[in-house]
Coordinates of C-alpha atoms and ligand atoms in Angstrom, one line a residue:
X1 CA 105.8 61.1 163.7
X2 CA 106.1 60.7 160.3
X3 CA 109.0 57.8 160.9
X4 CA 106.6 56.1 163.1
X5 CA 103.6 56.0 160.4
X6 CA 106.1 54.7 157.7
X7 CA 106.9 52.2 160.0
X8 CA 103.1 51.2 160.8
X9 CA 102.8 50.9 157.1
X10 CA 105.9 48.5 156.9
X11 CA 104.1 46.3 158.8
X12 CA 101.0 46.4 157.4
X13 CA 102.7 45.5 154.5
X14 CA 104.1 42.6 155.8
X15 CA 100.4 41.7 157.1
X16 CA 98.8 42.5 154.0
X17 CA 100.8 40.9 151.5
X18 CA 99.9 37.0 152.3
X19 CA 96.2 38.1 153.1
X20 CA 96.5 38.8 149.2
X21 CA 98.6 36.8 147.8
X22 CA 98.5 33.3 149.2
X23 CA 94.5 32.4 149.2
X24 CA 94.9 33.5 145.2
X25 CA 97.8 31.4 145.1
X26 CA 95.7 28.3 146.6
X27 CA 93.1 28.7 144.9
X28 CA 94.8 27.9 141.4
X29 CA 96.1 24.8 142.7
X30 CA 94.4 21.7 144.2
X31 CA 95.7 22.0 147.5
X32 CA 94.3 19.6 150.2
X33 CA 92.2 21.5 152.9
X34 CA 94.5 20.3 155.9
X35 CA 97.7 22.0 153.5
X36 CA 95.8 25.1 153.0
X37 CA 95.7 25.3 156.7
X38 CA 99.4 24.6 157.3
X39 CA 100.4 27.3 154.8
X40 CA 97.9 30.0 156.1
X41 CA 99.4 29.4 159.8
X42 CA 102.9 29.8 158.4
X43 CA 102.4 32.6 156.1
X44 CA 101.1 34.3 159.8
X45 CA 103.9 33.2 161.5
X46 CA 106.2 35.0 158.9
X47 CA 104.1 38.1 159.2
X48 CA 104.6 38.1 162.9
X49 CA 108.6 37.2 162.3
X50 CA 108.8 40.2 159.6
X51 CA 106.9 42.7 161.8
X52 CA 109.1 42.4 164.8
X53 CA 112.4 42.6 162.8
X54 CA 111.2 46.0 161.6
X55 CA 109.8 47.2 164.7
X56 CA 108.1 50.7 165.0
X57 CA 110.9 52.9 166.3
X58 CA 109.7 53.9 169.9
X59 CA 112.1 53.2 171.8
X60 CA 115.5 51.2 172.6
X61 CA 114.0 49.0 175.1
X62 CA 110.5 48.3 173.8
X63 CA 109.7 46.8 170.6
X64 CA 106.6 48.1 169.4
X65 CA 104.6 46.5 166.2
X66 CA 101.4 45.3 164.7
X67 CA 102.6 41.5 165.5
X68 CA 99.8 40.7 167.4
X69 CA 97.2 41.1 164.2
X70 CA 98.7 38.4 162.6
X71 CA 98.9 36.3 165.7
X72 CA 94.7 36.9 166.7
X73 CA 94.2 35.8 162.7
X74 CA 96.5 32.8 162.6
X75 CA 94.7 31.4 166.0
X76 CA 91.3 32.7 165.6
X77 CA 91.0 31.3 161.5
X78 CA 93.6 28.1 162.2
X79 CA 92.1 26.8 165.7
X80 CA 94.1 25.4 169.3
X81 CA 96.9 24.5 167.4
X82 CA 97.9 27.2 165.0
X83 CA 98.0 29.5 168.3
X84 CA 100.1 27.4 170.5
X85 CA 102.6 27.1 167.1
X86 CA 102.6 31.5 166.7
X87 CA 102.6 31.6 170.2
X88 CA 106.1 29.6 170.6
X89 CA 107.5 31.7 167.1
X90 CA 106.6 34.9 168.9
X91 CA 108.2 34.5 172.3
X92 CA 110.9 32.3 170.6
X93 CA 112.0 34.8 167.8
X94 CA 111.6 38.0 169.9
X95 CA 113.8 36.4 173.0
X96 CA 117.0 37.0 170.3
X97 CA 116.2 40.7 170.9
X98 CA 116.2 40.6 174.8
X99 CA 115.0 44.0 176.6
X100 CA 112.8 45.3 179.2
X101 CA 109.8 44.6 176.4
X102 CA 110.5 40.8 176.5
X103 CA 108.2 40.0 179.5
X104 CA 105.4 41.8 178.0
X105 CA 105.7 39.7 175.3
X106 CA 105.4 36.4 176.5
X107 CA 102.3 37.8 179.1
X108 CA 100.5 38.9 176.2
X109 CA 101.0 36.0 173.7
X110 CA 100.2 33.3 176.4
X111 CA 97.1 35.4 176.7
X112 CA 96.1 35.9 172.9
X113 CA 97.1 31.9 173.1
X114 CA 94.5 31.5 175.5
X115 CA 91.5 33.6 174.6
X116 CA 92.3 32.4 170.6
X117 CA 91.8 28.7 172.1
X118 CA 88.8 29.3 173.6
X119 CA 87.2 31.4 170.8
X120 CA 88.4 29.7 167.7
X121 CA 85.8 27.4 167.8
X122 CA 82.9 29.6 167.7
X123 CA 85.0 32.1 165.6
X124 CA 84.7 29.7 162.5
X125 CA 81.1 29.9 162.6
X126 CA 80.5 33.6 163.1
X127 CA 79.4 36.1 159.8
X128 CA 81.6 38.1 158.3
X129 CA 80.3 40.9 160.0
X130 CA 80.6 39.4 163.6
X131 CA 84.0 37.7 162.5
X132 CA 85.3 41.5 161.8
X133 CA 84.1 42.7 164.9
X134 CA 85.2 41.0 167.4
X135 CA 88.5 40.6 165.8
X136 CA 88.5 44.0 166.0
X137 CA 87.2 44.5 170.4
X138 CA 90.1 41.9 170.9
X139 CA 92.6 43.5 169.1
X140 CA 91.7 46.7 170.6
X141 CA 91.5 44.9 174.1
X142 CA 95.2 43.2 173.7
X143 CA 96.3 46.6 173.1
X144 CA 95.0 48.8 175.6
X145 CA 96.3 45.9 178.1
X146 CA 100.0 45.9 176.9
X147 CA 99.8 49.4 177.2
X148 CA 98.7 49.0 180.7
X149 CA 101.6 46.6 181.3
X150 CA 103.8 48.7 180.4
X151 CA 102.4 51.0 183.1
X152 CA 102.4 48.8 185.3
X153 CA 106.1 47.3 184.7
X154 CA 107.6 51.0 183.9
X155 CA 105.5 53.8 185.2
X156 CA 104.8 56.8 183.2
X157 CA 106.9 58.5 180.3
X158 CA 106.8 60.5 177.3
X159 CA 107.0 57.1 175.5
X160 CA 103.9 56.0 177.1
X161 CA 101.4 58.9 176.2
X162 CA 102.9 58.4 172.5
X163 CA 101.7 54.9 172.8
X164 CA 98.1 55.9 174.0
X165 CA 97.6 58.3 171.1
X166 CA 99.4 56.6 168.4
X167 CA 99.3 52.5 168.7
X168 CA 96.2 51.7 170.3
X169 CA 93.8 53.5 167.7
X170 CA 96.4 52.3 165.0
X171 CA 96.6 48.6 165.8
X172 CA 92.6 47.8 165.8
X173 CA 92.2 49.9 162.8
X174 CA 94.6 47.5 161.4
X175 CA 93.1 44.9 162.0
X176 CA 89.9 46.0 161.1
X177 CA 91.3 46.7 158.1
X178 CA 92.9 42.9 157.3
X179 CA 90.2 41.3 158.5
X180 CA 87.8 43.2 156.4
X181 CA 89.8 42.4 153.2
X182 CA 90.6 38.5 154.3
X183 CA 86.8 38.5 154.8
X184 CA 86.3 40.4 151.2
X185 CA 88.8 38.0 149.7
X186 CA 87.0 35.0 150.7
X187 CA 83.6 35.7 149.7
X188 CA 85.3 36.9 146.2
X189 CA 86.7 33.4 146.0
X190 CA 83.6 31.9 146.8
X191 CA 81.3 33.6 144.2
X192 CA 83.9 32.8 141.7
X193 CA 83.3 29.1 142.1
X194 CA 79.5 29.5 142.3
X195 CA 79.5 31.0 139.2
X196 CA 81.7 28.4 137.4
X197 CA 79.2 25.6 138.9
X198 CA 76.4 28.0 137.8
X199 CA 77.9 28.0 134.1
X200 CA 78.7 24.5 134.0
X201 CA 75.0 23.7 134.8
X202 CA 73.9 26.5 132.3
X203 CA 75.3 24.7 129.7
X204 CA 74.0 21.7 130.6
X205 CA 70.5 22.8 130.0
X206 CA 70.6 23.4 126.6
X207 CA 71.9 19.8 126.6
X208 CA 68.8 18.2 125.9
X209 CA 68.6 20.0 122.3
X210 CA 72.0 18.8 121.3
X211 CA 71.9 15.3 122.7
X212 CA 69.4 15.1 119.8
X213 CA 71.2 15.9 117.3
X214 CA 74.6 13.7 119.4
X215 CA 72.8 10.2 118.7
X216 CA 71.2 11.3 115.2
X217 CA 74.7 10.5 113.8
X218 CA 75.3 6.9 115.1
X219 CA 72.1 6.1 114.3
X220 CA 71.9 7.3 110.9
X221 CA 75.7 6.4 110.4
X222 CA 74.3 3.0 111.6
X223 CA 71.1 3.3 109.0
X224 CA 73.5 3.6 106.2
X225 CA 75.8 0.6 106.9
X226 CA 72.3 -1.6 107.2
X227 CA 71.6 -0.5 104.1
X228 CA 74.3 -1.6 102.1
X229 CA 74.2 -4.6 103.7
X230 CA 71.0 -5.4 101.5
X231 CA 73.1 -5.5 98.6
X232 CA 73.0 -8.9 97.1
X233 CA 76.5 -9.8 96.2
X234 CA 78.2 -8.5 99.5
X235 CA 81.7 -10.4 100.3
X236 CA 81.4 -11.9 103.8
X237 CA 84.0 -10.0 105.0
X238 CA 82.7 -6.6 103.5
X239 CA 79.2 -7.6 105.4
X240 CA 80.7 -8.8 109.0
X241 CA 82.5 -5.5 109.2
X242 CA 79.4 -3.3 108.2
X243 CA 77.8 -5.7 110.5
X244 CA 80.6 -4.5 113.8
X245 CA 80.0 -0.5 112.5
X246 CA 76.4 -0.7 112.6
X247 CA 76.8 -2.3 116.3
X248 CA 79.7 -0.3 117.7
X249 CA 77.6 3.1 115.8
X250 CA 74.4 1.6 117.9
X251 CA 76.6 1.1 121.3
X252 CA 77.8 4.7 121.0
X253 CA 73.9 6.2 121.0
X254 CA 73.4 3.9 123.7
X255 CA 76.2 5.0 126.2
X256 CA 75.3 9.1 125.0
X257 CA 71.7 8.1 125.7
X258 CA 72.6 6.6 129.3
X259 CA 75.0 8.8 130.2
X260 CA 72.3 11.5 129.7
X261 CA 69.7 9.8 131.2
X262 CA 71.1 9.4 134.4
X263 CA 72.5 13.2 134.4
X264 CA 69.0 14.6 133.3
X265 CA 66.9 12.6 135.9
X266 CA 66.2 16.0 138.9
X267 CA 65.8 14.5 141.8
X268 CA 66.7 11.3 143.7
X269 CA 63.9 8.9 143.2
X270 CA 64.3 5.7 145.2
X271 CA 66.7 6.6 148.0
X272 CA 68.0 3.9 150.1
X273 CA 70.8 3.0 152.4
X274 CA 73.6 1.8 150.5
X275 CA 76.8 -0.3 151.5
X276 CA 79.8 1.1 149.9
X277 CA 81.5 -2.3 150.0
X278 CA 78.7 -4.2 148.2
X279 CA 77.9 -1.5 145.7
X280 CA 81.9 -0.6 144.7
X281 CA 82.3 -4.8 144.8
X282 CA 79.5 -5.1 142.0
X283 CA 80.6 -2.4 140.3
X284 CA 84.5 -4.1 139.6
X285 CA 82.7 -7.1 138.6
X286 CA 81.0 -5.3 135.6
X287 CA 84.4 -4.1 134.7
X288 CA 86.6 -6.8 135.2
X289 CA 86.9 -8.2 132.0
X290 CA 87.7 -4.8 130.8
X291 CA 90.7 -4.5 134.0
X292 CA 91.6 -8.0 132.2
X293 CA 91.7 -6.7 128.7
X294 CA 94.4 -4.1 129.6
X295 CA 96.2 -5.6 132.4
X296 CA 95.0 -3.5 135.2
X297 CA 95.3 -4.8 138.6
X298 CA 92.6 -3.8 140.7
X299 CA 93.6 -3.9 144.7
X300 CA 91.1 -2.7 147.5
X301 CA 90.5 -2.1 150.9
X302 CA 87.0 -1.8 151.7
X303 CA 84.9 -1.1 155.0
X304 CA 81.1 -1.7 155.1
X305 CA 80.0 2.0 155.8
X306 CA 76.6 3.1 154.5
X307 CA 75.5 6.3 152.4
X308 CA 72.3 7.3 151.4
X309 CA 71.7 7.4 147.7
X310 CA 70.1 5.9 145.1
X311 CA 71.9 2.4 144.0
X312 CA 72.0 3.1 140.0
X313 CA 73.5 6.4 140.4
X314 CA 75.7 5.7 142.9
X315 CA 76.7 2.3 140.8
X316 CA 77.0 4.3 137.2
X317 CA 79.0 7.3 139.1
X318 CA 81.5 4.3 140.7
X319 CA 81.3 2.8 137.1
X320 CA 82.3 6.1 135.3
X321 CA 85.2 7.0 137.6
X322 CA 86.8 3.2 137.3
X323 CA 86.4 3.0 134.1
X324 CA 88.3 6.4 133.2
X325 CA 90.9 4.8 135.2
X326 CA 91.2 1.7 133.3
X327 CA 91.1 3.4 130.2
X328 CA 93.8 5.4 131.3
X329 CA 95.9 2.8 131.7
X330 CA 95.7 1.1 128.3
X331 CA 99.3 -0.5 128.4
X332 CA 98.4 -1.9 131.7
X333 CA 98.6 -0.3 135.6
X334 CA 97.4 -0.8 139.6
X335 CA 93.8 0.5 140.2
X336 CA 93.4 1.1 143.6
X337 CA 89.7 1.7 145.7
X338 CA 90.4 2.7 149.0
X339 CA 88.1 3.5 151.8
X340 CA 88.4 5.5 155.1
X341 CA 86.6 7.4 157.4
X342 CA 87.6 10.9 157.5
X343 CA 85.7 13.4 160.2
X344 CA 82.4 12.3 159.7
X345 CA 82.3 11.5 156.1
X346 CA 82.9 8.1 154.2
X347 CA 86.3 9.1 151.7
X348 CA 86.5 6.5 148.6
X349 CA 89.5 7.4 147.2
X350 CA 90.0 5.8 143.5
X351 CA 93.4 6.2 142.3
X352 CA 95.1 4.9 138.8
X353 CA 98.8 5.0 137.7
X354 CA 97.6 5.7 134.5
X355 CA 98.5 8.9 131.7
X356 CA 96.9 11.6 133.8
X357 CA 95.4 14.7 132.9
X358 CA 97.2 18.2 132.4
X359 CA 95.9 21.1 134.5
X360 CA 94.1 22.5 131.8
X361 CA 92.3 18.9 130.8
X362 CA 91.7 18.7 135.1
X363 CA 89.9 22.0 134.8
X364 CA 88.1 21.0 131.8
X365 CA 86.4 18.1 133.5
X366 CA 82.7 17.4 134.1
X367 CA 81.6 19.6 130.9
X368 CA 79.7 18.5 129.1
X369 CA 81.2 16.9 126.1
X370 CA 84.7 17.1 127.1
X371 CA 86.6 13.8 125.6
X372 CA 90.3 13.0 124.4
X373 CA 89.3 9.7 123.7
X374 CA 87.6 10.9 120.3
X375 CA 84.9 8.8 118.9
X376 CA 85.2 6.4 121.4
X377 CA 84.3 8.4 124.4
X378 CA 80.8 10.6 125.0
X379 CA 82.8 13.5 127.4
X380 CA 79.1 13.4 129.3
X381 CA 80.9 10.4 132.1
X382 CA 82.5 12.7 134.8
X383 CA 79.8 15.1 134.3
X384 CA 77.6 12.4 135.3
X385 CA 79.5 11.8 138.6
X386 CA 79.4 15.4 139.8
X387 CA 75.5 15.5 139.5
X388 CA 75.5 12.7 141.2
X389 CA 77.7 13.1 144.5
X390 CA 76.1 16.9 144.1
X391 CA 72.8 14.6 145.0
X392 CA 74.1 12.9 146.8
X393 CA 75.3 15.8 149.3
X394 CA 79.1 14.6 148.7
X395 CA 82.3 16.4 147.8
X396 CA 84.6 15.7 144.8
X397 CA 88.2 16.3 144.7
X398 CA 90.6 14.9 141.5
X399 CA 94.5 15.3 141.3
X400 CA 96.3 14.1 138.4
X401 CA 99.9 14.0 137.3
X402 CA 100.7 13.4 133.2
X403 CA 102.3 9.9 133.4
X404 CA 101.8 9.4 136.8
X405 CA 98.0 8.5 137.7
X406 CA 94.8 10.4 139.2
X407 CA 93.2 10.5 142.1
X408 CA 89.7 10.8 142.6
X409 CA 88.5 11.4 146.0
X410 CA 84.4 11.3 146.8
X411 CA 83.4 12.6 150.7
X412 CA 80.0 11.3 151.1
X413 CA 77.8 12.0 154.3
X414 CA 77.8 8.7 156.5
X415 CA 74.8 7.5 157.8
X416 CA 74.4 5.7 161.3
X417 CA 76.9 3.5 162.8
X418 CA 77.4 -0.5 162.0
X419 CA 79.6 -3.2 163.2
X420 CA 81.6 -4.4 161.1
X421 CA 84.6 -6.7 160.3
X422 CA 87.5 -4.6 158.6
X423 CA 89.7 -6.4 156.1
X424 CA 92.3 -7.6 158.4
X425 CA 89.1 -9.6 159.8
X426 CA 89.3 -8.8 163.4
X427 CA 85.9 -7.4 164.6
X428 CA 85.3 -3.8 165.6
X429 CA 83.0 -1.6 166.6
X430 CA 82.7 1.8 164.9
X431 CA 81.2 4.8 167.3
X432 CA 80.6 8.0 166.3
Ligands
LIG1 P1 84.9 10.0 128.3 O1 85.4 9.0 129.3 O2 83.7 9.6 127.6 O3 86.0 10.7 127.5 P2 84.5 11.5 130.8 O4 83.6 12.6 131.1 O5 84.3 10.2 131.6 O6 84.3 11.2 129.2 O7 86.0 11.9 130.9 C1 86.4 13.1 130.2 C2 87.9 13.1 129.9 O8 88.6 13.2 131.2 C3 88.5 11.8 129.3 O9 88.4 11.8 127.9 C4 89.9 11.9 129.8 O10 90.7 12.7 129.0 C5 89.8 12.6 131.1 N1 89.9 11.6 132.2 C6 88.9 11.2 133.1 N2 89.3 10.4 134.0 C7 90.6 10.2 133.8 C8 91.7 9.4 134.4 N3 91.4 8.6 135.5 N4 92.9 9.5 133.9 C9 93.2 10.3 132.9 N5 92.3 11.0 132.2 C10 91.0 11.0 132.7
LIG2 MG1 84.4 8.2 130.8

């Protein structure tokens, strides 16, 4: 008995260990959603491989483990596909071991395969709560119907009333258990990103009193410079540079002042359709002399879709995110603007090969104040652009390499289909 529990816990070891480890893992990282979902299906198949090479010792002929918790989570969290995939690693790996327990296993994945399929869908959407639950009836339900197989197939033994008392509660306890902590996990994960949002935007309330006090210094830096201008017996030189302080001091309360400005403003005010094209098409003809200056190419491939926003914003968040790039790239570099459809959201996906951020700078992003560029940059830009694809219902995702470039990619919300003419110029209509 107490072999058999020692081996229960083996597996749930096995199980336990990527329920932990890997979301943690993820999380750190800026892993792409689709990736996440690779690695979660594989870290389940590697449960499921683990738990049947250390079986629970029942018998010779019979292999007896928990490998069907990780196979309900891998197909019920990862959808049609992931089960299909655990389905073939289950009756693939456990073939090697042959026995009378090998037709049992391919009956019951095919029909956790099945019932996953159908449910994974609505599983997604469920609470907590519900998600728990029913994970736990159809673990419970799988269990009491290999049992029956084996009934079925074998008759009765002593091995089979050891089943009935030991694996059937022990498996949806299990699973109640994983699923409970996945669940737990999750939620933990979640809060922790609320509360970073909620601390960024904290800080961003008590703004308003230091902005103040931000353009007080240009200005009165500015003040000073005017004033010795008004001394008589200036060299020209003397007065054209005091002249280009005063101005660049002047430009520098401007840009805080804007960049403020359009952070501070609540709620959308004119909201309109908006044409990606036209609007990111505008917005590299304000900053093409500056692409010029530094030798940045700027290549694009642009589709007509429409978002709803409002057209400043959306131009000044473009605007901030293009001209990090180009600023990044001071010795020259390729800035690309992409767009795509992806699901039912418009991606732009802005990409540089400029210096690139570290992981710490990436992290640092969107605070307020947050520069390397010293005097010459405000730090208020990319907090800009959050608020604004925040309002704008979007998602923002940025991955950088030092030396190598960044990515910024924006999901906005599409709105209503258009025909249009893609960039290779042949004519297409768009449904969905
Ligand atoms: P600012 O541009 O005024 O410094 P931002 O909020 O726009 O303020 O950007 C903050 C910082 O993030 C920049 O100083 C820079 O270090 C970093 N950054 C933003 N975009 C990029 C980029 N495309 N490549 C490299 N670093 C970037
Ligand atoms: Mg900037």
């Amino acid at each position: 008995m107490i072999e058999i529990l020692k081996d229960f816990l083996l597996n749930l070891f096995f199980i336990l260990l990527p329920i932990f480890i890997i979301p943690l893992w993820m999380e750190e990282r800026n892993i792409s959603e689709k990736i996440k979902h690779h690695i979660l299906t594989t870290s389940a198949a590697i449960a499921i491989i683990f738990c049947i090479t250390f079986p629970v010792s029942f018998d010779e002929e019979y292999m007896f483990d928990l490998r069907q918790i990780p196979f309900w989570l891998g197909g019920l969290y990862g959808g049609p596909f992931a089960s299909i995939f655990l389905c073939i690693v289950t009756i693939g790996y456990r073939s090697l071991f042959g026995g009378k327990g090998f037709i049992i296993t391919i009956i019951s994945a095919i029909f956790q395969t099945v019932i996953s399929v159908l449910l994974s869908k609505k599983f997604i959407t469920l609470s907590s709560k519900q998600k728990i639950l029913l994970s736990f009836v159809l673990s419970a339900f799988s269990g009491m119907l290999m049992i029956i197989m084996v009934r079925l197939l074998y008759g009765f033994s002593d091995f089979f009333w050891t089943m009935w008392l030991v694996y059937l509660p022990i498996q949806p306890l299990s699973m109640l258990l994983t699923c409970y902590l996945r669940e737990a996990l999750q939620a933990n994960i979640e809060v922790r990103k609320r509360i970073i949002r909620a601390e960024k935007m904290e800080v961003v309330s008590h703004l308003a009193a230091s902005i103040s006090h931000e353009v007080r210094n240009p200005l009165t830096a500015s003040r000073g410079f005017m004033q010795l201008l008004e001394q008589h017996h200036l060299p020209l030189e003397k007065r054209k540079e005091y002249i280009r302080i005063a101005i660049e001091e002047l430009d520098r309360a401007e840009a805080i002042i804007t960049d403020y400005l359009t952070f501070a403003k609540p709620a959308p005010e004119c909201v309109e359709k908006l044409n990606v094209k036209t609007e990111i098409e505008r917005v590299i003809d304000i900053l093409r002399p500056l692409a010029n200056m530094s030798s940045v190419e700027i290549q694009t491939s642009l589709i007509p879709f429409n978002v709803k926003g409002e057209r400043e914003k959306f131009q000044q968040c473009l605007l901030n995110i293009m001209k990090n790039a180009i600023e990044a790239m001071p010795n020259g570099g390729l800035l690309d603007i992409y767009v795509s459809l992806n699901k039912n959201n418009i991606l732009i996906r802005i990409s540089d090969t400029g210096v690139g951020m570290t992981r710490e700078q990436l992290e640092r992003l969107g605070e307020p104040y947050f520069t390397t560029k010293g005097t010459k940059g405000t730090g208020l830009g990319m907090m800009v652009v959050y608020r604004i694809i925040e309002s704008m219902n979007g998602t923002i995702q940025i991955t950088s390499e030092v030396n190598k470039g960044t990515q910024v990619s924006i999901y906005l919300p599409l709105i209503q289909s258009l025909p249009y003419t893609s960039s290779t110029g042949k004519e297409k209509i768009l449904a969905y």
